[in-house]
C-alpha cells in the first residue's frame, strides 16, 4: 500500500487478500505461515501476490467471467471482482517502477534488520537448484493439473456449418467419467457414436484424450469424407476449449 502511495496510487486493502483502487481490484495474494518450534526456531513466512500493471482486458474477461454454462465446479468457489490496470490511472506505469517502489518500501519497513537482496534471471533458480526444478516439473505435469483436481462438469457449446454442438463432460481425477452431446446435426449416427465414445471410460480429459475421441470418430466413419471432416472440426474446437 505504501509503495503504491509513493507512486501516486490511492490503494486500499480489501478483505484478507486483495488490494483495490477506486473500488476495483488490482492485486490478489496468498500466503502461508509456519510458526516454528516453541523456542522460536523454524519460523517461516511465504507470500506471493499479483499486480495488474498492463494486462489485456479481453484476457481478464475471458478467464474471470466464464459463461456459467461452461464450468460448474465442485471445487472451492471464488468471488469474481471488477479489476483494473495501474496503467488505467497512470499510462507511464511499468514493471520496473513497481519493483523499485516495492524494494524501497521493503527496505524502509525493515530498516532495523539485515536485508538480503538477490537478483535472479528468468528460470535461473530452477536450473541451478535440483529441488526447485523437481517441484517445477511436478506442477506443470498432467497429473498435477488434472488428476488432482476435484470432480467437475464442463459444458461447451458452439455452432459449426453442419450443426450446433452442445457437449457436456463430467470429469474426475483427470478422466472423463460421463458425457453427453446434443446436436441438431443432420447426421444423428455421428452424434450417437460420439456419445458412445465419450462414455466408454478411460479417456483422459486432456488434449491427448480429445485426440483419441477424434481418431475413434474418424475410424468409425472412415468411408465418409464429410464425417471425417466433422470429426476434425470437433477435435480442433475441443482442443482449443479445454
Coordinates of C-alpha atoms in Angstrom, one line a residue:
X1 CA 0.0 0.0 0.0
X2 CA 2.8 2.4 0.9
X3 CA 4.7 1.6 -2.2
X4 CA 1.7 2.3 -4.4
X5 CA 1.1 5.5 -2.5
X6 CA 4.6 6.7 -3.3
X7 CA 3.8 6.0 -7.0
X8 CA 0.6 8.1 -6.7
X9 CA -2.0 5.4 -6.3
X10 CA -4.6 5.7 -3.5
X11 CA -4.9 1.9 -2.8
X12 CA -6.8 0.1 0.0
X13 CA -6.7 -3.4 1.4
X14 CA -9.9 -5.3 0.7
X15 CA -10.7 -8.4 2.6
X16 CA -7.7 -10.6 3.5
X17 CA -6.1 -11.0 0.1
X18 CA -6.9 -8.1 -2.2
X19 CA -5.8 -4.6 -2.9
X20 CA -8.2 -2.2 -4.6
X21 CA -8.0 1.2 -6.2
X22 CA -11.2 3.2 -6.8
X23 CA -13.1 0.1 -5.7
X24 CA -11.5 -2.1 -8.4
X25 CA -9.1 -5.0 -7.8
X26 CA -5.5 -4.5 -8.8
X27 CA -3.9 -7.2 -6.7
X28 CA -4.6 -10.6 -5.1
X29 CA -2.2 -12.6 -2.9
X30 CA -1.8 -15.8 -1.0
X31 CA 0.5 -16.7 1.9
X32 CA 1.5 -19.4 4.4
X33 CA 3.0 -19.1 7.8
X34 CA 4.9 -21.7 9.8
X35 CA 5.1 -20.7 13.5
X36 CA 8.0 -23.0 14.0
X37 CA 9.1 -24.5 17.3
X38 CA 8.4 -23.3 20.9
X39 CA 12.0 -21.9 21.1
X40 CA 11.3 -19.7 18.1
X41 CA 13.3 -21.5 15.6
X42 CA 11.9 -22.7 12.3
X43 CA 9.6 -19.7 11.7
X44 CA 8.9 -19.2 8.1
X45 CA 6.5 -16.9 6.1
X46 CA 5.9 -17.4 2.4
X47 CA 3.9 -14.8 0.5
X48 CA 3.2 -14.2 -3.2
X49 CA 1.0 -11.8 -4.9
X50 CA -0.1 -10.3 -8.2
X51 CA -0.3 -6.8 -9.5
X52 CA -2.2 -5.8 -12.7
X53 CA 0.1 -3.3 -14.4
X54 CA -0.9 -3.6 -18.0
X55 CA -2.9 -6.7 -18.8
X56 CA -5.1 -7.3 -21.8
X57 CA -8.7 -6.7 -20.5
X58 CA -10.0 -9.2 -23.1
X59 CA -8.0 -11.9 -21.4
X60 CA -9.2 -10.9 -18.0
X61 CA -12.8 -11.0 -19.1
X62 CA -12.3 -14.4 -20.7
X63 CA -10.9 -16.0 -17.5
X64 CA -12.6 -14.1 -14.7
X65 CA -16.1 -14.0 -16.3
X66 CA -16.7 -17.5 -17.7
X67 CA -20.1 -18.5 -19.1
X68 CA -21.9 -20.1 -16.3
X69 CA -22.9 -23.0 -18.5
X70 CA -19.3 -23.6 -19.4
X71 CA -17.9 -24.5 -16.0
X72 CA -19.8 -25.9 -13.0
X73 CA -17.3 -26.8 -10.3
X74 CA -17.5 -28.7 -7.1
X75 CA -14.2 -27.1 -6.0
X76 CA -13.7 -24.0 -4.0
X77 CA -15.9 -21.1 -5.1
X78 CA -14.2 -17.8 -5.8
X79 CA -15.6 -14.3 -5.9
X80 CA -15.1 -12.6 -9.3
X81 CA -14.3 -8.9 -8.7
X82 CA -14.1 -6.0 -11.1
X83 CA -10.5 -5.3 -11.9
X84 CA -8.3 -2.5 -13.4
X85 CA -4.7 -2.0 -14.6
X86 CA -2.4 0.5 -12.9
X87 CA -1.8 2.0 -16.4
X88 CA -5.5 2.9 -16.5
X89 CA -4.6 5.6 -13.9
X90 CA -1.0 6.3 -14.9
X91 CA -0.2 5.3 -18.5
X92 CA 3.6 5.6 -17.7
X93 CA 3.5 2.9 -15.1
X94 CA 5.6 -0.1 -15.8
X95 CA 7.1 -3.2 -14.2
X96 CA 10.4 -1.7 -13.2
X97 CA 8.9 1.3 -11.5
X98 CA 6.7 -1.0 -9.4
X99 CA 9.6 -3.3 -8.5
X100 CA 11.8 -0.3 -7.5
X101 CA 9.0 1.1 -5.3
X102 CA 8.3 -2.2 -3.6
X103 CA 12.0 -2.8 -2.9
X104 CA 12.4 0.7 -1.5
X105 CA 9.4 0.3 0.8
X106 CA 10.5 -3.1 1.9
X107 CA 13.9 -1.7 2.9
X108 CA 12.3 1.2 4.8
X109 CA 9.9 -1.1 6.7
X110 CA 12.6 -3.5 7.7
X111 CA 15.4 -0.9 8.2
X112 CA 16.3 -2.3 11.6
X113 CA 17.1 -5.7 10.1
X114 CA 19.7 -7.0 7.7
X115 CA 18.3 -7.0 4.2
X116 CA 19.3 -9.8 1.8
X117 CA 18.8 -8.9 -1.8
X118 CA 19.5 -11.3 -4.6
X119 CA 18.6 -11.0 -8.3
X120 CA 17.9 -14.0 -10.5
X121 CA 17.5 -14.3 -14.2
X122 CA 14.4 -16.0 -15.5
X123 CA 14.5 -19.8 -14.8
X124 CA 17.9 -19.4 -13.2
X125 CA 16.8 -20.7 -9.8
X126 CA 15.1 -23.9 -11.1
X127 CA 18.1 -24.7 -13.3
X128 CA 20.6 -24.3 -10.5
X129 CA 18.7 -25.9 -7.7
X130 CA 17.5 -29.5 -8.4
X131 CA 14.8 -29.4 -5.7
X132 CA 13.2 -26.4 -7.3
X133 CA 13.4 -28.0 -10.8
X134 CA 11.7 -31.1 -9.4
X135 CA 8.8 -29.0 -8.0
X136 CA 8.5 -27.1 -11.3
X137 CA 8.2 -30.3 -13.3
X138 CA 5.6 -31.7 -10.9
X139 CA 3.4 -28.5 -11.0
X140 CA 3.4 -28.5 -14.8
X141 CA 2.7 -32.2 -15.2
X142 CA -0.7 -33.6 -16.4
X143 CA -1.2 -35.5 -13.1
X144 CA -0.9 -32.3 -11.1
X145 CA -3.0 -30.2 -13.5
X146 CA -5.8 -32.7 -14.0
X147 CA -5.6 -35.8 -11.8
X148 CA -5.5 -33.9 -8.5
X149 CA -8.4 -31.6 -9.4
X150 CA -11.9 -32.0 -7.8
X151 CA -14.7 -33.6 -9.8
X152 CA -16.2 -31.0 -12.1
X153 CA -18.5 -30.7 -15.1
X154 CA -17.7 -28.8 -18.2
X155 CA -20.4 -27.7 -20.7
X156 CA -19.1 -26.5 -24.1
X157 CA -21.3 -25.2 -26.9
X158 CA -20.6 -23.9 -30.4
X159 CA -22.0 -23.8 -33.9
X160 CA -20.4 -25.4 -37.0
X161 CA -21.7 -25.1 -40.6
X162 CA -23.0 -28.6 -40.1
X163 CA -24.9 -28.0 -36.8
X164 CA -24.9 -26.9 -33.3
X165 CA -22.9 -28.9 -30.8
X166 CA -23.7 -28.8 -27.1
X167 CA -21.4 -31.2 -25.2
X168 CA -21.1 -32.0 -21.5
X169 CA -18.2 -33.7 -19.8
X170 CA -18.1 -34.9 -16.2
X171 CA -14.5 -35.3 -15.1
X172 CA -13.0 -37.0 -12.1
X173 CA -9.2 -37.4 -11.4
X174 CA -8.4 -36.3 -14.9
X175 CA -10.7 -38.8 -16.5
X176 CA -13.9 -38.3 -18.5
X177 CA -16.4 -40.5 -16.5
X178 CA -19.5 -39.4 -18.2
X179 CA -20.5 -37.2 -21.2
X180 CA -23.4 -36.2 -23.4
X181 CA -23.6 -34.4 -26.7
X182 CA -26.8 -32.7 -28.1
X183 CA -26.9 -31.5 -31.7
X184 CA -29.2 -30.6 -34.5
X185 CA -26.8 -32.1 -37.0
X186 CA -28.4 -34.0 -39.9
X187 CA -26.1 -37.0 -39.1
X188 CA -27.5 -38.5 -35.9
X189 CA -25.3 -41.6 -36.3
X190 CA -22.3 -39.3 -35.9
X191 CA -23.6 -37.8 -32.7
X192 CA -24.6 -41.2 -31.4
X193 CA -21.1 -42.6 -32.0
X194 CA -19.6 -39.5 -30.3
X195 CA -21.8 -40.1 -27.2
X196 CA -20.7 -43.8 -27.2
X197 CA -17.1 -42.9 -27.3
X198 CA -17.1 -40.2 -24.6
X199 CA -18.9 -42.7 -22.3
X200 CA -16.5 -45.6 -23.0
X201 CA -14.4 -44.7 -19.8
X202 CA -10.7 -44.4 -19.7
X203 CA -10.4 -41.3 -21.8
X204 CA -8.3 -38.6 -20.2
X205 CA -9.6 -35.0 -20.0
X206 CA -6.7 -33.6 -21.9
X207 CA -5.6 -32.8 -25.5
X208 CA -4.5 -36.5 -25.7
X209 CA -7.9 -37.6 -24.8
X210 CA -9.7 -35.3 -27.2
X211 CA -7.4 -36.5 -30.0
X212 CA -8.4 -40.1 -29.0
X213 CA -12.1 -39.2 -29.4
X214 CA -11.4 -37.6 -32.8
X215 CA -9.4 -40.6 -34.0
X216 CA -12.1 -43.0 -33.0
X217 CA -14.7 -41.0 -34.8
X218 CA -12.6 -40.9 -37.9
X219 CA -12.1 -44.7 -37.8
X220 CA -15.8 -45.2 -37.3
X221 CA -16.7 -43.1 -40.4
X222 CA -13.5 -43.6 -42.5
X223 CA -15.5 -44.2 -45.6
X224 CA -17.3 -40.9 -45.4
X225 CA -15.0 -37.9 -46.0
X226 CA -17.6 -35.5 -44.9
X227 CA -17.9 -37.0 -41.4
X228 CA -14.1 -37.4 -41.1
X229 CA -14.0 -33.6 -41.7
X230 CA -16.6 -33.1 -39.0
X231 CA -14.5 -35.2 -36.6
X232 CA -11.6 -33.0 -37.3
X233 CA -13.6 -29.8 -36.8
X234 CA -14.8 -31.2 -33.4
X235 CA -11.3 -32.2 -32.4
X236 CA -9.8 -28.8 -33.2
X237 CA -12.5 -27.0 -31.4
X238 CA -12.4 -29.1 -28.2
X239 CA -8.6 -28.9 -28.1
X240 CA -8.9 -25.1 -28.1
X241 CA -11.7 -25.0 -25.5
X242 CA -10.2 -27.2 -22.8

